[in-house]
């Protein structure tokens, strides 16, 4: 499955980079979030790969959902965010990513995060996670295994560049964490997965396609993502009385730690 994910993500990333370098305008979706032609073209590429190789598995993809295309899901399905970090993309920052994940029984069991402008990708399945280096010809030049680090005495946190919140500052104070780096897109999960940081608290809105691929990589690398009650974040949340389908609650992603401590 990861072979299909790699091919799809890299092909989508190649198209995204062409548009990124040429420049393109952004429009607004109904929820006021930005969307570009890069999102739409990349999603079509990814869906074509997934439908060809796994025609029986439903695909929940961000732009399709925005257009009203929401297939019924069972115990397994794909989650696709063709361009996470569209604000970064529009602002000519290079942290945007392509995200594909496979969900089984509410868990992200396989995923890839590709940052085409940085030439790196992260993938995970089962108990193995890898970092890939992608060259200018969009070929994987090399790869190596990655894993979370044990929580050090001085921990480093990651926060969203575009969606920070007062709750994040409160959490960091509770945890006595003074080092915090702001970064866009699902790369935050990947930095935890490769042992470059320790915790990523999120107290503003995310959707499942925003987090599933990065969460899959993190879990494969030995980390975890939990809700504020300490339970694992689950996927396939439909029929929610308090929010729309596929919306996530607040969560904390940890590197070498499995529970949320509250001061």
PDB file of C-alpha atoms in Angstrom:
ATOM      1  CA  UNK A   1       0.000   0.000   0.000  1.00  0.00           C
ATOM      2  CA  UNK A   2       2.795   2.442   0.831  1.00  0.00           C
ATOM      3  CA  UNK A   3       4.178   1.970  -2.673  1.00  0.00           C
ATOM      4  CA  UNK A   4       0.916   3.322  -4.077  1.00  0.00           C
ATOM      5  CA  UNK A   5       0.973   6.148  -1.544  1.00  0.00           C
ATOM      6  CA  UNK A   6       4.514   7.094  -2.581  1.00  0.00           C
ATOM      7  CA  UNK A   7       3.718   7.130  -6.283  1.00  0.00           C
ATOM      8  CA  UNK A   8       0.546   9.131  -5.761  1.00  0.00           C
ATOM      9  CA  UNK A   9       2.065  11.659  -3.361  1.00  0.00           C
ATOM     10  CA  UNK A  10       5.166  12.266  -5.456  1.00  0.00           C
ATOM     11  CA  UNK A  11       3.186  12.680  -8.686  1.00  0.00           C
ATOM     12  CA  UNK A  12       0.817  15.081  -6.919  1.00  0.00           C
ATOM     13  CA  UNK A  13       3.759  16.945  -5.403  1.00  0.00           C
ATOM     14  CA  UNK A  14       5.350  17.406  -8.817  1.00  0.00           C
ATOM     15  CA  UNK A  15       2.198  19.084 -10.128  1.00  0.00           C
ATOM     16  CA  UNK A  16       1.914  21.199  -6.985  1.00  0.00           C
ATOM     17  CA  UNK A  17       5.476  22.457  -7.396  1.00  0.00           C
ATOM     18  CA  UNK A  18       4.866  23.498 -11.004  1.00  0.00           C
ATOM     19  CA  UNK A  19       1.917  25.601  -9.850  1.00  0.00           C
ATOM     20  CA  UNK A  20       3.842  26.890  -6.808  1.00  0.00           C
ATOM     21  CA  UNK A  21       6.684  28.168  -8.980  1.00  0.00           C
ATOM     22  CA  UNK A  22       4.352  29.664 -11.591  1.00  0.00           C
ATOM     23  CA  UNK A  23       2.052  31.226  -9.004  1.00  0.00           C
ATOM     24  CA  UNK A  24      -1.713  30.947  -8.805  1.00  0.00           C
ATOM     25  CA  UNK A  25      -4.613  32.754  -7.123  1.00  0.00           C
ATOM     26  CA  UNK A  26      -6.515  31.334  -4.157  1.00  0.00           C
ATOM     27  CA  UNK A  27     -10.267  31.161  -3.711  1.00  0.00           C
ATOM     28  CA  UNK A  28     -12.304  30.763  -0.515  1.00  0.00           C
ATOM     29  CA  UNK A  29     -14.354  27.695   0.361  1.00  0.00           C
ATOM     30  CA  UNK A  30     -17.588  27.790   2.342  1.00  0.00           C
ATOM     31  CA  UNK A  31     -15.656  27.531   5.623  1.00  0.00           C
ATOM     32  CA  UNK A  32     -13.497  30.513   4.555  1.00  0.00           C
ATOM     33  CA  UNK A  33     -10.371  28.369   4.158  1.00  0.00           C
ATOM     34  CA  UNK A  34      -8.277  28.896   1.019  1.00  0.00           C
ATOM     35  CA  UNK A  35      -8.224  26.550  -1.964  1.00  0.00           C
ATOM     36  CA  UNK A  36      -6.167  26.658  -5.153  1.00  0.00           C
ATOM     37  CA  UNK A  37      -6.014  24.812  -8.441  1.00  0.00           C
ATOM     38  CA  UNK A  38      -3.062  22.920  -6.934  1.00  0.00           C
ATOM     39  CA  UNK A  39      -5.363  21.380  -4.287  1.00  0.00           C
ATOM     40  CA  UNK A  40      -7.801  20.257  -6.946  1.00  0.00           C
ATOM     41  CA  UNK A  41      -5.281  18.847  -9.427  1.00  0.00           C
ATOM     42  CA  UNK A  42      -3.343  17.026  -6.708  1.00  0.00           C
ATOM     43  CA  UNK A  43      -6.513  15.455  -5.330  1.00  0.00           C
ATOM     44  CA  UNK A  44      -7.518  14.121  -8.747  1.00  0.00           C
ATOM     45  CA  UNK A  45      -4.091  12.517  -9.155  1.00  0.00           C
ATOM     46  CA  UNK A  46      -4.194  10.862  -5.730  1.00  0.00           C
ATOM     47  CA  UNK A  47      -7.740   9.591  -6.161  1.00  0.00           C
ATOM     48  CA  UNK A  48      -6.875   8.053  -9.534  1.00  0.00           C
ATOM     49  CA  UNK A  49      -4.016   6.073  -7.987  1.00  0.00           C
ATOM     50  CA  UNK A  50      -6.090   4.886  -5.030  1.00  0.00           C
ATOM     51  CA  UNK A  51      -9.106   3.925  -7.143  1.00  0.00           C
ATOM     52  CA  UNK A  52      -6.931   1.999  -9.579  1.00  0.00           C
ATOM     53  CA  UNK A  53      -5.065  -0.028  -6.942  1.00  0.00           C
ATOM     54  CA  UNK A  54      -7.768  -0.290  -4.234  1.00  0.00           C
ATOM     55  CA  UNK A  55     -11.142   0.180  -5.940  1.00  0.00           C
ATOM     56  CA  UNK A  56     -13.070  -1.342  -3.041  1.00  0.00           C
ATOM     57  CA  UNK A  57     -11.860   1.146  -0.397  1.00  0.00           C
ATOM     58  CA  UNK A  58     -13.826   4.418   0.037  1.00  0.00           C
ATOM     59  CA  UNK A  59     -11.906   7.682  -0.267  1.00  0.00           C
ATOM     60  CA  UNK A  60     -12.642  10.683   1.927  1.00  0.00           C
ATOM     61  CA  UNK A  61     -10.793  13.575   0.286  1.00  0.00           C
ATOM     62  CA  UNK A  62     -10.900  17.196   1.425  1.00  0.00           C
ATOM     63  CA  UNK A  63     -11.884  18.920  -1.805  1.00  0.00           C
ATOM     64  CA  UNK A  64     -14.354  16.203  -2.746  1.00  0.00           C
ATOM     65  CA  UNK A  65     -16.066  16.563   0.619  1.00  0.00           C
ATOM     66  CA  UNK A  66     -16.191  20.344   0.103  1.00  0.00           C
ATOM     67  CA  UNK A  67     -17.944  19.625  -3.198  1.00  0.00           C
ATOM     68  CA  UNK A  68     -20.485  17.329  -1.551  1.00  0.00           C
ATOM     69  CA  UNK A  69     -18.908  14.013  -2.562  1.00  0.00           C
ATOM     70  CA  UNK A  70     -18.857  11.944   0.627  1.00  0.00           C
ATOM     71  CA  UNK A  71     -18.930   8.164   0.114  1.00  0.00           C
ATOM     72  CA  UNK A  72     -20.197   5.906   2.854  1.00  0.00           C
ATOM     73  CA  UNK A  73     -17.402   4.468   4.956  1.00  0.00           C
ATOM     74  CA  UNK A  74     -17.117   1.120   6.639  1.00  0.00           C
ATOM     75  CA  UNK A  75     -14.370  -0.193   8.886  1.00  0.00           C
ATOM     76  CA  UNK A  76     -11.643   0.919   6.468  1.00  0.00           C
ATOM     77  CA  UNK A  77     -11.202   3.954   4.216  1.00  0.00           C
ATOM     78  CA  UNK A  78      -8.647   6.437   2.899  1.00  0.00           C
ATOM     79  CA  UNK A  79      -8.246  10.015   4.092  1.00  0.00           C
ATOM     80  CA  UNK A  80      -6.657  12.457   1.649  1.00  0.00           C
ATOM     81  CA  UNK A  81      -5.517  16.039   2.072  1.00  0.00           C
ATOM     82  CA  UNK A  82      -3.942  16.878  -1.278  1.00  0.00           C
ATOM     83  CA  UNK A  83      -2.366  20.123  -0.062  1.00  0.00           C
ATOM     84  CA  UNK A  84      -2.125  20.675   3.674  1.00  0.00           C
ATOM     85  CA  UNK A  85      -0.838  24.138   4.455  1.00  0.00           C
ATOM     86  CA  UNK A  86      -2.547  25.983   1.624  1.00  0.00           C
ATOM     87  CA  UNK A  87      -1.887  29.249   3.471  1.00  0.00           C
ATOM     88  CA  UNK A  88       1.819  28.427   3.438  1.00  0.00           C
ATOM     89  CA  UNK A  89       1.551  27.587  -0.250  1.00  0.00           C
ATOM     90  CA  UNK A  90      -0.177  30.874  -1.097  1.00  0.00           C
ATOM     91  CA  UNK A  91       2.292  32.871   1.020  1.00  0.00           C
ATOM     92  CA  UNK A  92       5.243  31.180  -0.750  1.00  0.00           C
ATOM     93  CA  UNK A  93       6.409  29.362   2.378  1.00  0.00           C
ATOM     94  CA  UNK A  94       7.683  25.850   1.734  1.00  0.00           C
ATOM     95  CA  UNK A  95       6.058  23.828   4.544  1.00  0.00           C
ATOM     96  CA  UNK A  96       2.994  22.571   2.649  1.00  0.00           C
ATOM     97  CA  UNK A  97       2.465  18.824   2.322  1.00  0.00           C
ATOM     98  CA  UNK A  98       0.621  16.072   0.462  1.00  0.00           C
ATOM     99  CA  UNK A  99      -1.138  13.665   2.837  1.00  0.00           C
ATOM    100  CA  UNK A 100      -2.590  10.188   2.314  1.00  0.00           C
ATOM    101  CA  UNK A 101      -3.677   7.829   5.101  1.00  0.00           C
ATOM    102  CA  UNK A 102      -5.379   4.469   5.472  1.00  0.00           C
ATOM    103  CA  UNK A 103      -7.782   4.034   8.373  1.00  0.00           C
ATOM    104  CA  UNK A 104      -8.837   0.688   9.855  1.00  0.00           C
ATOM    105  CA  UNK A 105     -11.234   0.458  12.807  1.00  0.00           C
ATOM    106  CA  UNK A 106     -10.709   4.122  13.604  1.00  0.00           C
ATOM    107  CA  UNK A 107      -6.898   3.924  13.625  1.00  0.00           C
ATOM    108  CA  UNK A 108      -4.463   5.444  11.106  1.00  0.00           C
ATOM    109  CA  UNK A 109      -2.440   2.355  10.185  1.00  0.00           C
ATOM    110  CA  UNK A 110      -0.518   3.649   7.156  1.00  0.00           C
ATOM    111  CA  UNK A 111       0.301   7.076   5.830  1.00  0.00           C
ATOM    112  CA  UNK A 112       2.599   9.333   3.877  1.00  0.00           C
ATOM    113  CA  UNK A 113       3.403  13.023   4.253  1.00  0.00           C
ATOM    114  CA  UNK A 114       5.325  14.558   1.340  1.00  0.00           C
ATOM    115  CA  UNK A 115       6.734  18.087   1.464  1.00  0.00           C
ATOM    116  CA  UNK A 116       7.606  18.652  -2.212  1.00  0.00           C
ATOM    117  CA  UNK A 117       9.199  22.079  -1.754  1.00  0.00           C
ATOM    118  CA  UNK A 118      11.551  20.614   0.877  1.00  0.00           C
ATOM    119  CA  UNK A 119      12.294  17.397  -0.994  1.00  0.00           C
ATOM    120  CA  UNK A 120      11.402  15.171   1.952  1.00  0.00           C
ATOM    121  CA  UNK A 121       8.681  12.684   2.740  1.00  0.00           C
ATOM    122  CA  UNK A 122       7.734  10.621   5.766  1.00  0.00           C
ATOM    123  CA  UNK A 123       5.847   7.347   5.660  1.00  0.00           C
ATOM    124  CA  UNK A 124       4.758   4.825   8.245  1.00  0.00           C
ATOM    125  CA  UNK A 125       2.970   1.500   8.476  1.00  0.00           C
ATOM    126  CA  UNK A 126       2.767  -0.937  11.368  1.00  0.00           C
ATOM    127  CA  UNK A 127       5.762  -0.405  13.636  1.00  0.00           C
ATOM    128  CA  UNK A 128       8.092   1.113  11.029  1.00  0.00           C
ATOM    129  CA  UNK A 129       8.483   4.721   9.923  1.00  0.00           C
ATOM    130  CA  UNK A 130      10.848   6.144   7.316  1.00  0.00           C
ATOM    131  CA  UNK A 131      12.145   9.491   6.104  1.00  0.00           C
ATOM    132  CA  UNK A 132      12.578   9.772   2.334  1.00  0.00           C
ATOM    133  CA  UNK A 133      14.758  12.222   0.439  1.00  0.00           C
ATOM    134  CA  UNK A 134      13.289  13.136  -2.939  1.00  0.00           C
ATOM    135  CA  UNK A 135      15.582  14.649  -5.568  1.00  0.00           C
ATOM    136  CA  UNK A 136      14.873  17.386  -8.119  1.00  0.00           C
ATOM    137  CA  UNK A 137      13.699  14.742 -10.578  1.00  0.00           C
ATOM    138  CA  UNK A 138      11.062  13.583  -8.075  1.00  0.00           C
ATOM    139  CA  UNK A 139      12.792  10.265  -7.470  1.00  0.00           C
ATOM    140  CA  UNK A 140      13.468   8.846  -4.006  1.00  0.00           C
ATOM    141  CA  UNK A 141      17.245   9.200  -3.647  1.00  0.00           C
ATOM    142  CA  UNK A 142      17.563   7.582  -0.229  1.00  0.00           C
ATOM    143  CA  UNK A 143      15.585   6.659   2.853  1.00  0.00           C
ATOM    144  CA  UNK A 144      16.202   5.695   6.442  1.00  0.00           C
ATOM    145  CA  UNK A 145      14.224   4.514   9.452  1.00  0.00           C
ATOM    146  CA  UNK A 146      13.100   7.072  12.026  1.00  0.00           C
ATOM    147  CA  UNK A 147      11.720   6.893  15.563  1.00  0.00           C
ATOM    148  CA  UNK A 148      10.629   9.152  18.390  1.00  0.00           C
ATOM    149  CA  UNK A 149      13.083  10.118  21.098  1.00  0.00           C
ATOM    150  CA  UNK A 150      12.663   9.559  24.810  1.00  0.00           C
ATOM    151  CA  UNK A 151      11.287  12.656  26.469  1.00  0.00           C
ATOM    152  CA  UNK A 152      14.294  14.785  27.528  1.00  0.00           C
ATOM    153  CA  UNK A 153      14.471  16.937  30.627  1.00  0.00           C
ATOM    154  CA  UNK A 154      14.108  20.037  28.440  1.00  0.00           C
ATOM    155  CA  UNK A 155      11.283  19.326  26.025  1.00  0.00           C
ATOM    156  CA  UNK A 156      10.549  21.043  22.729  1.00  0.00           C
ATOM    157  CA  UNK A 157       6.992  21.751  21.624  1.00  0.00           C
ATOM    158  CA  UNK A 158       5.585  22.423  18.166  1.00  0.00           C
ATOM    159  CA  UNK A 159       2.686  24.729  17.420  1.00  0.00           C
ATOM    160  CA  UNK A 160       0.709  25.693  14.351  1.00  0.00           C
ATOM    161  CA  UNK A 161       2.053  28.724  12.501  1.00  0.00           C
ATOM    162  CA  UNK A 162      -1.414  29.843  11.387  1.00  0.00           C
ATOM    163  CA  UNK A 163      -3.664  28.509  14.172  1.00  0.00           C
ATOM    164  CA  UNK A 164      -2.029  29.249  17.513  1.00  0.00           C
ATOM    165  CA  UNK A 165      -4.241  29.776  20.569  1.00  0.00           C
ATOM    166  CA  UNK A 166      -4.161  30.944  24.211  1.00  0.00           C
ATOM    167  CA  UNK A 167      -4.833  27.339  25.258  1.00  0.00           C
ATOM    168  CA  UNK A 168      -1.533  26.327  23.690  1.00  0.00           C
ATOM    169  CA  UNK A 169       0.362  28.822  25.819  1.00  0.00           C
ATOM    170  CA  UNK A 170      -1.514  27.606  28.908  1.00  0.00           C
ATOM    171  CA  UNK A 171      -0.692  23.969  28.142  1.00  0.00           C
ATOM    172  CA  UNK A 172       2.996  24.734  27.656  1.00  0.00           C
ATOM    173  CA  UNK A 173       3.060  26.594  30.971  1.00  0.00           C
ATOM    174  CA  UNK A 174       1.375  23.643  32.711  1.00  0.00           C
ATOM    175  CA  UNK A 175       3.976  21.307  31.238  1.00  0.00           C
ATOM    176  CA  UNK A 176       6.882  23.677  32.061  1.00  0.00           C
ATOM    177  CA  UNK A 177       7.889  23.781  28.392  1.00  0.00           C
ATOM    178  CA  UNK A 178       9.617  26.968  27.277  1.00  0.00           C
ATOM    179  CA  UNK A 179      10.948  25.865  23.873  1.00  0.00           C
ATOM    180  CA  UNK A 180       8.302  26.071  21.149  1.00  0.00           C
ATOM    181  CA  UNK A 181       8.692  26.160  17.375  1.00  0.00           C
ATOM    182  CA  UNK A 182       5.923  27.320  15.032  1.00  0.00           C
ATOM    183  CA  UNK A 183       5.604  25.396  11.789  1.00  0.00           C
ATOM    184  CA  UNK A 184       2.848  24.879   9.247  1.00  0.00           C
ATOM    185  CA  UNK A 185       1.076  21.755   7.989  1.00  0.00           C
ATOM    186  CA  UNK A 186       1.341  18.123   9.090  1.00  0.00           C
ATOM    187  CA  UNK A 187       5.148  18.348   9.277  1.00  0.00           C
ATOM    188  CA  UNK A 188       4.668  18.830  13.026  1.00  0.00           C
ATOM    189  CA  UNK A 189       3.775  15.152  13.389  1.00  0.00           C
ATOM    190  CA  UNK A 190       6.813  14.200  11.328  1.00  0.00           C
ATOM    191  CA  UNK A 191       9.243  16.206  13.442  1.00  0.00           C
ATOM    192  CA  UNK A 192       7.960  14.324  16.474  1.00  0.00           C
ATOM    193  CA  UNK A 193       8.296  11.054  14.561  1.00  0.00           C
ATOM    194  CA  UNK A 194      11.961  11.640  13.726  1.00  0.00           C
ATOM    195  CA  UNK A 195      12.856  12.727  17.254  1.00  0.00           C
ATOM    196  CA  UNK A 196      13.333  16.436  16.555  1.00  0.00           C
ATOM    197  CA  UNK A 197      10.653  17.543  19.037  1.00  0.00           C
ATOM    198  CA  UNK A 198       8.533  16.115  21.833  1.00  0.00           C
ATOM    199  CA  UNK A 199       4.947  17.386  21.886  1.00  0.00           C
ATOM    200  CA  UNK A 200       2.404  19.047  19.604  1.00  0.00           C
ATOM    201  CA  UNK A 201      -0.713  20.382  21.363  1.00  0.00           C
ATOM    202  CA  UNK A 202      -3.637  21.406  19.166  1.00  0.00           C
ATOM    203  CA  UNK A 203      -6.528  23.430  20.554  1.00  0.00           C
ATOM    204  CA  UNK A 204      -8.011  24.824  17.350  1.00  0.00           C
ATOM    205  CA  UNK A 205     -10.120  23.164  14.657  1.00  0.00           C
ATOM    206  CA  UNK A 206      -8.689  20.384  12.523  1.00  0.00           C
ATOM    207  CA  UNK A 207     -10.348  17.865  10.264  1.00  0.00           C
ATOM    208  CA  UNK A 208      -9.405  14.207  10.028  1.00  0.00           C
ATOM    209  CA  UNK A 209      -7.711  14.594   6.640  1.00  0.00           C
ATOM    210  CA  UNK A 210      -5.460  17.271   8.208  1.00  0.00           C
ATOM    211  CA  UNK A 211      -4.046  14.868  10.776  1.00  0.00           C
ATOM    212  CA  UNK A 212      -4.438  11.234   9.680  1.00  0.00           C
ATOM    213  CA  UNK A 213      -1.301  10.810   7.547  1.00  0.00           C
ATOM    214  CA  UNK A 214       1.005  12.562   9.995  1.00  0.00           C
ATOM    215  CA  UNK A 215      -0.591  10.709  12.890  1.00  0.00           C
ATOM    216  CA  UNK A 216      -0.013   7.389  11.087  1.00  0.00           C
ATOM    217  CA  UNK A 217       3.679   8.232  10.671  1.00  0.00           C
ATOM    218  CA  UNK A 218       3.975   9.295  14.305  1.00  0.00           C
ATOM    219  CA  UNK A 219       2.321   6.143  15.640  1.00  0.00           C
ATOM    220  CA  UNK A 220       4.507   3.941  13.417  1.00  0.00           C
ATOM    221  CA  UNK A 221       7.548   5.763  14.833  1.00  0.00           C
ATOM    222  CA  UNK A 222       6.495   5.015  18.422  1.00  0.00           C
ATOM    223  CA  UNK A 223       4.525   8.141  19.289  1.00  0.00           C
ATOM    224  CA  UNK A 224       0.872   8.717  20.041  1.00  0.00           C
ATOM    225  CA  UNK A 225      -1.965  11.194  19.571  1.00  0.00           C
ATOM    226  CA  UNK A 226      -4.533  11.460  22.326  1.00  0.00           C
ATOM    227  CA  UNK A 227      -7.558  13.575  23.132  1.00  0.00           C
ATOM    228  CA  UNK A 228      -7.610  15.680  26.291  1.00  0.00           C
ATOM    229  CA  UNK A 229      -9.053  12.770  28.272  1.00  0.00           C
ATOM    230  CA  UNK A 230      -6.003  10.661  27.370  1.00  0.00           C
ATOM    231  CA  UNK A 231      -7.741   8.358  24.877  1.00  0.00           C
ATOM    232  CA  UNK A 232      -6.327   7.749  21.387  1.00  0.00           C
ATOM    233  CA  UNK A 233      -7.607  10.084  18.689  1.00  0.00           C
ATOM    234  CA  UNK A 234      -9.921   8.111  16.416  1.00  0.00           C
ATOM    235  CA  UNK A 235     -10.964   8.524  12.778  1.00  0.00           C
ATOM    236  CA  UNK A 236     -14.250   8.090  10.954  1.00  0.00           C
ATOM    237  CA  UNK A 237     -16.185  10.349  13.312  1.00  0.00           C
ATOM    238  CA  UNK A 238     -19.530  10.825  11.596  1.00  0.00           C
ATOM    239  CA  UNK A 239     -22.915  11.770  13.002  1.00  0.00           C
ATOM    240  CA  UNK A 240     -21.354  13.926  15.707  1.00  0.00           C
ATOM    241  CA  UNK A 241     -23.957  15.864  17.647  1.00  0.00           C
ATOM    242  CA  UNK A 242     -21.533  18.658  18.546  1.00  0.00           C
ATOM    243  CA  UNK A 243     -19.667  19.096  15.264  1.00  0.00           C
ATOM    244  CA  UNK A 244     -19.591  18.232  11.571  1.00  0.00           C
ATOM    245  CA  UNK A 245     -18.542  14.853  10.227  1.00  0.00           C
ATOM    246  CA  UNK A 246     -14.801  14.153  10.324  1.00  0.00           C
ATOM    247  CA  UNK A 247     -14.023  17.053  12.675  1.00  0.00           C
ATOM    248  CA  UNK A 248     -11.402  16.375  15.338  1.00  0.00           C
ATOM    249  CA  UNK A 249     -11.563  17.348  18.993  1.00  0.00           C
ATOM    250  CA  UNK A 250      -8.598  19.056  20.645  1.00  0.00           C
ATOM    251  CA  UNK A 251      -5.637  16.695  20.940  1.00  0.00           C
ATOM    252  CA  UNK A 252      -2.033  16.296  22.055  1.00  0.00           C
ATOM    253  CA  UNK A 253       0.560  14.448  19.977  1.00  0.00           C
ATOM    254  CA  UNK A 254       3.541  13.092  21.895  1.00  0.00           C
ATOM    255  CA  UNK A 255       6.845  11.653  20.881  1.00  0.00           C
ATOM    256  CA  UNK A 256       8.086   9.271  23.578  1.00  0.00           C
ATOM    257  CA  UNK A 257       5.097   9.700  25.853  1.00  0.00           C
ATOM    258  CA  UNK A 258       1.670   8.074  25.874  1.00  0.00           C
ATOM    259  CA  UNK A 259      -0.486  10.149  28.213  1.00  0.00           C
ATOM    260  CA  UNK A 260      -1.342  13.788  28.768  1.00  0.00           C
ATOM    261  CA  UNK A 261      -0.209  15.196  32.102  1.00  0.00           C
ATOM    262  CA  UNK A 262      -2.348  17.940  33.566  1.00  0.00           C
ATOM    263  CA  UNK A 263      -0.891  20.277  36.152  1.00  0.00           C
TER     264      UNK A 263
END
